[in-house]
XYZ file of C-alpha atoms in Angstrom:
627
model
C 98.546 54.473 80.001
C 98.788 58.237 79.542
C 99.744 58.649 83.196
C 102.387 55.959 82.891
C 103.845 57.693 79.854
C 104.048 60.955 81.763
C 105.867 59.328 84.674
C 108.315 57.736 82.244
C 108.905 61.179 80.788
C 109.400 62.612 84.264
C 112.030 60.005 85.001
C 114.062 61.048 81.993
C 113.541 64.819 82.008
C 116.447 65.493 84.343
C 118.775 63.725 81.911
C 117.639 65.704 78.897
C 119.669 68.781 78.141
C 118.723 69.208 74.512
C 116.954 72.170 73.009
C 113.932 69.933 72.393
C 113.655 69.147 76.118
C 113.799 72.863 76.924
C 111.061 73.464 74.361
C 108.776 70.982 76.113
C 109.408 72.529 79.538
C 108.755 76.040 78.223
C 105.397 74.994 76.795
C 104.440 73.397 80.117
C 105.363 76.597 81.924
C 103.386 78.698 79.478
C 100.255 76.604 79.944
C 100.542 76.431 83.715
C 102.026 79.724 84.874
C 100.258 82.076 82.488
C 97.163 79.909 82.039
C 96.271 79.960 85.735
C 96.650 83.754 85.885
C 94.590 84.368 82.758
C 91.728 82.072 83.744
C 91.519 83.577 87.225
C 91.455 87.070 85.763
C 88.612 86.075 83.431
C 86.610 84.831 86.387
C 87.239 88.051 88.322
C 86.029 90.059 85.322
C 82.738 88.153 85.453
C 82.450 88.496 89.215
C 84.349 91.234 91.010
C 86.280 89.757 93.967
C 84.432 91.954 96.448
C 81.039 90.750 95.154
C 81.651 87.001 95.186
C 80.158 86.417 98.638
C 77.007 88.315 97.605
C 76.611 86.204 94.457
C 77.055 82.978 96.411
C 74.537 84.106 99.037
C 71.810 84.524 96.411
C 69.161 81.833 97.226
C 68.935 80.536 93.636
C 72.707 80.245 93.274
C 73.075 78.577 96.648
C 70.357 76.065 95.701
C 72.229 75.174 92.491
C 75.460 74.603 94.373
C 73.692 72.608 97.079
C 72.325 70.357 94.343
C 75.861 69.816 93.026
C 77.016 68.951 96.524
C 74.252 66.355 96.898
C 75.322 64.850 93.567
C 78.892 64.717 94.935
C 80.115 67.043 92.206
C 81.099 69.516 94.936
C 83.180 67.976 97.710
C 82.745 68.981 101.378
C 86.060 70.844 101.354
C 85.008 72.791 98.248
C 81.655 73.617 99.833
C 83.299 75.086 102.924
C 85.628 77.116 100.714
C 82.537 78.712 99.168
C 80.636 79.068 102.438
C 83.131 79.662 105.263
C 82.080 80.799 108.729
C 82.805 84.409 107.788
C 81.026 84.616 104.439
C 82.329 88.087 103.543
C 85.892 86.766 103.440
C 85.356 84.332 100.563
C 87.636 85.314 97.678
C 88.495 83.923 94.265
C 92.118 84.101 95.380
C 91.407 81.313 97.880
C 89.599 79.035 95.393
C 91.259 76.520 93.135
C 90.837 77.055 89.421
C 88.714 73.912 89.030
C 86.211 75.350 91.504
C 86.216 78.734 89.771
C 85.343 77.108 86.452
C 82.603 75.094 88.105
C 81.115 78.367 89.379
C 81.554 79.951 85.981
C 79.670 77.147 84.237
C 76.877 76.733 86.786
C 76.392 80.271 88.122
C 77.557 82.561 85.321
C 76.415 80.411 82.382
C 79.707 79.501 80.711
C 79.018 77.295 77.664
C 81.433 75.779 75.176
C 81.178 75.542 71.386
C 80.055 72.243 69.922
C 83.124 70.719 68.311
C 85.224 67.595 68.354
C 87.454 67.239 71.393
C 90.579 67.469 69.230
C 89.551 70.297 66.886
C 89.534 74.062 67.183
C 86.228 75.955 67.181
C 85.535 77.979 64.023
C 88.020 80.790 63.410
C 85.184 83.299 63.487
C 84.359 82.375 67.095
C 86.672 84.428 69.332
C 84.576 84.206 72.487
C 86.334 83.388 75.791
C 84.612 79.993 75.770
C 86.006 79.207 72.311
C 89.489 80.324 73.338
C 89.397 78.111 76.428
C 88.445 75.223 74.134
C 91.458 76.045 71.970
C 93.681 75.962 75.069
C 92.390 72.454 75.780
C 93.223 71.264 72.268
C 96.687 72.808 72.419
C 97.257 71.404 75.892
C 96.423 67.909 74.673
C 98.810 68.410 71.787
C 101.649 69.461 74.080
C 101.096 66.518 76.424
C 101.163 64.112 73.516
C 104.933 64.740 73.606
C 105.215 63.685 77.263
C 106.538 60.219 76.443
C 109.650 61.730 74.855
C 109.749 64.879 76.968
C 110.827 66.911 73.950
C 109.399 69.106 71.192
C 111.271 70.043 68.017
C 111.768 73.707 67.136
C 109.170 73.848 64.378
C 106.430 72.269 66.502
C 107.447 74.398 69.480
C 107.132 77.610 67.474
C 103.664 76.630 66.255
C 102.390 75.708 69.727
C 104.005 78.737 71.382
C 102.552 81.296 68.995
C 99.058 79.770 69.112
C 98.979 79.596 72.931
C 100.490 83.060 73.290
C 97.936 84.639 70.942
C 95.059 83.085 72.892
C 96.396 84.221 76.270
C 96.958 87.766 75.020
C 93.462 87.837 73.575
C 91.942 86.500 76.790
C 94.034 88.338 79.351
C 95.333 91.432 77.585
C 98.676 92.676 76.330
C 100.109 93.089 79.845
C 100.651 89.312 79.849
C 103.293 89.784 77.173
C 105.792 90.454 79.972
C 105.121 87.121 81.704
C 105.208 85.233 78.408
C 108.485 86.855 77.365
C 109.956 86.139 80.792
C 109.244 82.419 80.373
C 110.822 82.369 76.929
C 113.907 84.349 77.960
C 114.554 82.478 81.212
C 114.422 78.861 80.167
C 117.992 77.686 80.728
C 117.941 77.416 84.523
C 119.281 73.984 85.428
C 116.816 73.676 88.303
C 113.881 74.309 85.997
C 113.836 70.795 84.563
C 113.650 69.242 88.020
C 110.972 71.742 89.030
C 108.717 70.868 86.096
C 109.478 67.201 86.464
C 107.879 67.517 89.894
C 104.945 69.495 88.473
C 104.189 66.829 85.881
C 104.087 64.267 88.652
C 101.788 66.454 90.765
C 99.372 67.003 87.905
C 98.652 63.312 87.491
C 99.273 61.882 90.919
C 99.056 63.971 94.041
C 97.225 61.923 96.638
C 99.238 63.578 99.392
C 98.363 67.146 98.353
C 95.123 67.313 100.370
C 93.671 65.014 102.997
C 90.653 63.848 100.990
C 92.406 63.888 97.615
C 91.534 60.322 96.589
C 87.774 60.761 96.997
C 87.786 64.177 95.339
C 89.832 62.887 92.413
C 87.311 60.083 91.872
C 84.435 62.551 92.000
C 86.140 64.919 89.584
C 86.947 62.098 87.156
C 83.316 61.018 87.254
C 82.229 64.599 86.649
C 84.593 64.856 83.688
C 83.248 61.616 82.250
C 79.571 62.430 82.836
C 79.685 66.037 81.670
C 82.550 65.891 79.151
C 84.024 68.796 81.113
C 87.621 68.686 79.923
C 88.075 72.186 81.293
C 87.621 70.974 84.878
C 90.388 68.428 84.372
C 92.638 71.132 82.998
C 91.952 73.432 85.911
C 92.575 70.701 88.470
C 96.074 70.410 87.043
C 96.520 74.176 87.004
C 95.287 74.393 90.584
C 97.749 71.713 91.673
C 100.553 73.712 90.097
C 99.313 76.854 91.786
C 99.416 75.039 95.122
C 102.906 73.737 94.392
C 104.185 77.233 93.649
C 102.654 79.308 96.422
C 100.844 77.016 98.850
C 98.471 79.933 99.289
C 95.428 77.793 100.070
C 96.499 77.355 103.677
C 98.507 80.236 105.171
C 100.694 79.209 108.117
C 99.794 80.018 111.706
C 101.688 82.752 113.527
C 103.454 82.060 116.798
C 103.573 85.797 117.584
C 100.489 87.527 118.978
C 99.671 90.610 116.917
C 97.603 93.286 118.682
C 94.497 94.801 117.173
C 94.238 98.571 116.843
C 92.057 98.616 119.960
C 94.858 96.902 121.917
C 97.323 99.746 121.374
C 98.432 101.398 124.630
C 96.775 104.465 126.068
C 100.029 105.610 127.697
C 100.597 109.174 126.507
C 103.603 111.433 127.162
C 103.645 115.163 126.379
C 106.097 115.934 123.600
C 108.361 117.878 125.946
C 108.921 114.644 127.891
C 109.946 112.609 124.839
C 113.645 111.786 124.839
C 115.091 112.685 121.458
C 116.756 111.906 119.164
C 115.573 108.390 118.352
C 117.839 105.794 116.779
C 115.537 104.263 114.161
C 112.349 105.475 112.454
C 109.966 102.739 111.220
C 107.509 103.930 108.565
C 104.387 101.916 107.666
C 101.155 102.413 105.705
C 98.464 99.813 106.396
C 97.029 98.834 109.779
C 98.514 95.341 109.564
C 101.983 96.789 108.847
C 101.752 99.159 111.798
C 100.411 96.496 114.180
C 103.084 93.999 113.126
C 105.893 96.446 113.918
C 104.214 97.494 117.155
C 104.137 93.857 118.310
C 107.950 93.894 118.548
C 108.212 97.183 120.482
C 109.154 97.135 124.153
C 108.015 99.800 126.635
C 105.681 101.459 124.098
C 103.988 104.833 124.524
C 102.644 107.508 122.214
C 102.969 111.260 121.870
C 101.825 113.993 119.521
C 103.503 116.854 117.681
C 101.697 119.381 115.507
C 104.045 118.935 112.557
C 103.941 115.121 112.282
C 100.923 113.970 114.311
C 100.923 110.862 116.507
C 104.147 108.926 117.001
C 104.540 105.665 118.903
C 107.817 105.253 120.734
C 109.492 102.213 122.230
C 112.677 100.225 122.027
C 114.197 97.014 120.738
C 117.427 95.464 121.863
C 119.324 92.520 123.293
C 119.040 90.472 126.476
C 121.726 92.520 128.226
C 119.616 95.646 128.550
C 121.123 97.529 125.619
C 118.430 99.314 123.643
C 117.723 100.878 120.285
C 115.235 103.756 120.569
C 112.425 103.380 118.032
C 109.805 105.733 116.591
C 106.916 104.087 114.712
C 104.733 106.095 112.325
C 102.220 105.728 109.518
C 101.949 107.557 106.211
C 99.540 107.545 103.278
C 99.959 105.067 100.432
C 102.352 106.326 97.772
C 105.454 108.537 97.814
C 104.241 111.911 96.558
C 100.646 112.151 97.798
C 99.695 114.400 100.740
C 101.068 112.764 103.894
C 102.818 110.243 101.662
C 106.145 108.607 102.445
C 108.215 111.513 101.072
C 106.646 114.356 103.057
C 106.172 112.316 106.242
C 109.768 111.062 106.100
C 111.128 114.584 105.693
C 109.101 116.004 108.560
C 109.825 113.042 110.829
C 113.563 112.919 110.096
C 113.836 116.648 110.777
C 112.078 116.398 114.118
C 113.085 112.945 115.403
C 116.654 112.987 113.984
C 117.022 109.196 113.551
C 120.155 107.387 112.459
C 118.183 105.457 109.814
C 114.657 105.154 108.411
C 113.132 101.758 107.566
C 110.122 101.336 105.270
C 108.456 98.181 106.625
C 105.405 96.252 105.449
C 104.052 94.169 102.571
C 104.708 94.152 98.832
C 103.803 92.182 95.699
C 106.086 89.568 94.186
C 107.096 89.705 90.519
C 108.831 86.369 89.991
C 107.219 83.248 91.461
C 110.319 81.200 90.655
C 112.438 83.336 92.984
C 110.046 84.335 95.763
C 106.938 82.867 97.332
C 104.189 84.173 99.558
C 105.493 85.110 102.995
C 109.118 85.548 101.897
C 110.871 88.748 102.995
C 112.684 90.987 100.515
C 115.384 93.304 101.860
C 116.108 95.874 99.184
C 119.654 95.711 97.806
C 118.743 97.886 94.812
C 115.800 100.276 94.618
C 114.365 101.288 91.246
C 112.061 104.306 91.072
C 110.731 106.286 88.127
C 113.776 108.572 88.406
C 116.559 106.577 90.094
C 118.239 103.210 90.442
C 120.200 103.071 93.665
C 121.633 100.638 96.196
C 121.596 101.507 99.900
C 124.684 103.021 101.491
C 127.696 100.886 102.323
C 126.716 100.808 106.021
C 123.223 99.499 105.286
C 124.583 97.308 102.489
C 127.010 95.606 104.861
C 124.241 95.167 107.409
C 121.556 93.643 105.174
C 123.845 90.837 104.026
C 123.450 89.380 107.510
C 119.858 90.300 108.385
C 118.783 86.650 108.396
C 121.596 85.520 110.714
C 119.923 83.984 113.749
C 116.438 84.809 112.429
C 113.601 82.333 112.694
C 110.181 82.974 111.216
C 107.577 83.536 113.982
C 105.409 80.640 112.780
C 104.075 77.625 114.608
C 105.614 75.319 111.981
C 108.480 77.471 110.731
C 110.544 74.562 109.398
C 107.625 73.247 107.369
C 106.962 76.491 105.483
C 110.607 77.451 104.890
C 110.078 81.213 104.700
C 113.151 82.838 103.147
C 114.801 86.242 103.498
C 116.135 87.606 100.207
C 119.012 89.948 101.081
C 119.860 90.771 97.461
C 116.422 91.851 96.288
C 115.871 94.271 93.420
C 112.714 96.211 94.326
C 110.559 98.461 92.155
C 109.057 101.412 94.027
C 106.488 102.976 91.712
C 103.068 104.595 91.800
C 99.950 103.184 90.153
C 100.541 105.542 87.223
C 103.907 103.886 86.492
C 102.809 100.238 86.574
C 103.957 99.814 82.974
C 107.536 99.995 84.305
C 107.211 96.460 85.664
C 107.916 94.889 82.292
C 111.073 96.968 81.853
C 112.934 95.426 84.812
C 112.848 91.610 84.623
C 115.412 91.306 87.435
C 113.085 92.956 89.953
C 111.509 90.433 92.311
C 109.066 92.716 94.164
C 107.106 95.941 93.721
C 105.836 98.446 96.304
C 105.034 102.164 96.534
C 106.619 103.834 99.584
C 110.329 103.021 99.428
C 111.032 105.692 96.824
C 109.749 108.442 99.115
C 111.827 107.191 102.047
C 114.906 107.040 99.822
C 114.343 110.581 98.480
C 113.982 112.059 101.965
C 116.992 110.166 103.321
C 119.058 111.177 100.296
C 118.226 114.857 100.785
C 119.120 114.668 104.469
C 122.127 112.365 103.956
C 120.822 109.723 106.363
C 120.529 105.941 106.137
C 117.492 104.149 104.687
C 116.269 100.595 104.129
C 113.221 98.864 102.619
C 112.083 95.564 104.189
C 108.873 94.052 102.803
C 107.088 90.686 102.938
C 105.447 89.099 99.866
C 101.652 89.266 100.310
C 100.648 88.403 96.718
C 101.879 88.578 93.143
C 101.359 91.481 90.755
C 97.909 91.589 89.113
C 96.506 89.275 91.789
C 94.395 89.981 94.858
C 95.939 89.243 98.234
C 94.091 87.607 101.100
C 93.991 89.211 104.534
C 95.713 86.161 105.997
C 98.698 86.312 103.648
C 98.963 90.079 104.007
C 99.210 89.690 107.778
C 101.788 86.903 107.400
C 103.880 89.084 105.062
C 103.785 92.068 107.432
C 104.764 90.035 110.487
C 107.617 88.344 108.625
C 109.010 91.739 107.547
C 108.631 93.230 111.036
C 110.348 90.216 112.605
C 113.318 90.588 110.248
C 113.621 94.271 111.223
C 113.449 93.287 114.900
C 116.252 90.809 114.245
C 118.340 93.568 112.638
C 117.786 95.842 115.627
C 118.443 93.149 118.231
C 122.124 94.145 118.392
C 122.319 97.800 119.517
C 126.127 97.762 119.377
C 125.965 97.888 115.573
C 124.338 101.318 115.618
C 126.386 102.950 118.381
C 128.704 104.826 116.025
C 126.087 105.717 113.425
C 125.429 109.479 113.503
C 122.037 110.972 114.219
C 120.614 113.315 111.639
C 121.205 116.989 112.276
C 120.689 119.947 110.007
C 124.346 120.604 109.324
C 127.781 120.913 110.898
C 129.150 123.136 113.649
C 132.598 124.034 112.406
C 134.686 126.961 113.589
C 137.076 128.552 111.103
C 140.289 126.611 110.708
C 142.211 129.710 111.828
C 140.799 131.650 114.758
C 141.781 135.273 115.271
C 140.562 138.794 115.809
C 138.064 140.361 113.455
C 137.657 143.932 112.344
C 134.941 146.239 113.635
C 133.165 145.645 110.304
C 133.066 141.955 109.347
C 130.881 139.362 107.627
C 129.392 136.370 109.396
C 128.752 133.324 107.176
C 127.189 129.926 107.825
C 126.068 126.765 106.009
C 122.681 127.192 104.376
C 119.732 124.775 104.656
C 116.770 124.646 102.284
C 113.432 126.305 103.125
C 114.933 128.141 106.094
C 115.317 131.813 107.010
C 117.634 133.095 109.711
C 117.761 135.622 112.533
C 121.104 136.957 113.744
C 121.614 138.920 116.941
C 124.778 140.301 118.549
C 125.712 142.235 121.684
C 128.845 143.395 123.461
C 130.269 141.403 126.373
C 130.120 141.565 129.320
C 126.514 142.667 129.355
C 125.461 145.646 131.463
C 122.178 147.412 131.959
C 122.845 149.653 128.972
C 124.200 146.970 126.600
C 122.437 147.293 123.264
C 121.028 144.182 121.560
C 121.316 144.332 117.776
C 119.572 141.907 115.431
C 118.584 141.260 111.833
C 115.541 139.109 110.959
C 114.293 137.317 107.817
C 117.780 136.685 106.457
C 117.545 134.596 103.288
C 121.218 134.301 102.364
C 123.801 132.449 104.450
C 125.707 135.575 105.478
C 125.333 139.009 107.066
C 127.751 141.952 107.294
C 127.984 143.559 110.746
C 129.111 147.219 111.008
C 130.231 149.649 113.694
C 131.594 147.459 116.468
C 133.976 148.832 119.108
C 137.713 148.215 118.989
C 139.234 145.734 121.420
C 135.905 144.289 122.564
C 134.232 140.895 122.701
C 130.874 140.285 121.036
C 128.461 137.413 121.436
C 126.803 136.434 118.133
C 123.722 134.174 118.043
C 122.307 132.540 114.913
C 118.714 131.227 114.842
C 117.117 129.170 112.062
C 113.422 129.788 111.398
C 110.965 127.659 109.431
C 107.305 126.665 109.595
C 107.931 124.630 112.750
C 109.206 127.676 114.614
C 112.612 128.942 115.694
C 115.572 126.771 116.617
C 117.849 127.109 119.599
C 120.715 129.496 118.799
C 124.197 128.628 117.700
C 126.493 130.916 119.712
C 129.981 132.253 118.950
C 132.207 134.827 120.699
C 134.306 137.165 118.521
C 136.988 139.654 119.592
C 137.617 142.790 117.575
C 141.079 144.177 116.821
C 142.748 146.793 118.997
C 143.573 150.317 117.748
C 142.504 152.063 114.566
C 142.494 150.821 110.995
C 142.293 152.660 107.711
C 138.876 154.092 106.985
C 136.664 151.888 104.752
C 139.102 148.976 105.106
C 136.982 145.890 105.840
C 138.336 142.508 106.816
C 136.191 139.427 106.915
C 135.882 136.985 109.758
C 133.853 133.845 109.158
C 132.004 131.220 111.085
C 130.648 128.168 109.322
C 127.690 127.129 111.357
C 124.143 125.904 111.379
C 121.744 125.584 114.231
C 122.038 122.442 116.264
C 118.643 121.743 117.799
C 117.957 120.500 121.291
C 115.223 117.997 122.097
C 112.499 120.634 122.305
C 113.544 122.836 119.397
C 111.689 123.212 116.143
C 113.296 121.196 113.387
C 114.859 122.303 110.137
C 113.786 120.896 106.788
C-alpha cells in the first residue's frame, strides 16, 4: 500500500506548483543528496579508502562475508564488488551505500540503540549510530506525506532543521554549503520531474540492474529478519546515487589510450625542432598526459635545459592542414615549484605558442548540472585573486567546441556525455578550499588553470581550460572515471584543433614589438637609443661604423638595466650599425639591428638631439627566450 501511495504521489507531483509541494521535494533532496554523501564519508572515516582491500582480505573478515553470501544476504554481484579480480582496486566509491552499511555492521561493529522504530534515541545519545536512527525516523516521517506530495511550512521547518542538525553533526560544518544550496535552489521547474522519477526508482527499479528482482527479495528478507531499516534506507540512497551519476559502471572507451611505456622513443635534438608551435597543451597527471598524447599525429620528443622534456606533434583536418602542438606536464598546483605558473611562463617564452590549453580532469560541484564524464570548457575562471572570462577570440571559439564532436565511447549515445561551454570554474589550491561555498554558480573546481591564466595574462597570449568531471568535491574518484574524464577533455580539445584555418591569423607570442620611429631622419653624433623593456631582462648594446674595415672599432655596453642608452662621440655624416641583445637566465637573444645616419657638418657644442628606436629582441628558433 505504501508503494502504491508513493506512485500516486509521483503521478501528481508534476501538477503541483504550490509551496507545500516544493517543501516536500526539498526534504527528499536533503535526505538523498546530502544523506548519501554523509553516510559514505562516515564509512571512509572508519576505513580509509586505501585500506579497504586490506580489511576485506583479512581471513576473519572474509569468512564473515562468505557466511553472509551463503545465507544469501550478500548477492553474487555484491560479492564480486568486494572481491574483484584486482583486489587492490576495490574502493568505497564503487560500492552502493547498502553494501557499505552491511560492511559497517558486520566488519566494523556498527550497532543501533534499542528504541521503538518510530521514536528518537535518548537526547543524551549523540553517537553516529543514534543519529542514523534519527535519520530513519525523520525519513519515515517525510515519506508519510508521499500520498499528498506536500508538506506545510511549519512541518517543513521542523523536519528541515532536525535533519540538517544531524547531517552537520555527522558530516561536519562543510556540509552547510550543500544544504544551503538545496534550500536556495528549489524553484527549478525540472526539479519536480526529476524527483518524481527518483521516488519511482526508490520503490520500483527492476530495470536498474540485471538481477534486481532477486536482490530486492533478498534485501527485503534481510530487512525483515534483522530489522535492519538502515539497509532499506541505503538501498534507496544507492538507487538515487546511481540515477544521478551512473558511476557504478563507467562506459567503455572506443579510443586506445597508450600507457607511459608506449610513448615513442623518437628523439630530435632541440636545434632541429621547428618553432614556434601553434598550441601548448599543459597537463599534470599521467592519465591527462596520455589522453592528450593519444590524439597527437607524428609525435616525437625533445629536451631543453630550461623546460625539460617536450613532446611535439600535430593535429589537423583531412586535407593535410596542421596545427603544431607541444605537450608538457607540470606539478599539481599553480604556485608550487614546476607548477602551472612557472612552467607556463618558461614554455610560452621558449615555444612561443598562439594559445595555451590546460587539459585534464576536475571535480564537479553541482550534480544537478554536471555528471561524471562531462566536459567543462571554462567561460569564467575564478581564482583567489581574480574572476575573469577568456579573451574574445577564445570566447567566440568555445561556444562551438562541441560542434561535430562525438564522445569516443563504444556506446556514446547511451551515456549522453555533455560539453558545458558556459562553465564557471574555480581554480584554487588546497589551502583555499573554503572558497567553494562562496561561489554557488561554479560547476567545477581544479588547481592548474589559475597558473596558466596568470602566465598568459602577463605575456598577453590566449588561454583556455578544458577539463572532464572525474568525481565530485569531497569524494574519491575511481581510476576508471578519471581516465574517462581525461579522454573526454582531450577529445574536445582535438575537436577544437581539427580546423587549422581558425588559428591562421592568431599571432604567436613574442617578447615585444619591432617598431621603428614614426619619423625617420638623421641623428646627432650624441644621441639616445631607447627600446621597449621586458621584465627580468638585461641588455647589451653594441655599435660600429659602416662600412666595416680592418680598423673599425666595435663599441659596446653590457648589463644595461634601463631601456635606454646614450651614445657619444660619433662621426659626422656617417652610418652606424646598432645591435641590441636581450640577456636572461636562458642566455642571449639574437640581436635586433638598426642602421642610423648622423648629421652632416658641425653643431653647437653640448647641443644633444635624441634619436629613438622602439625595439625589443625578436628571437629566432634557436635563440634563448625572454621572460
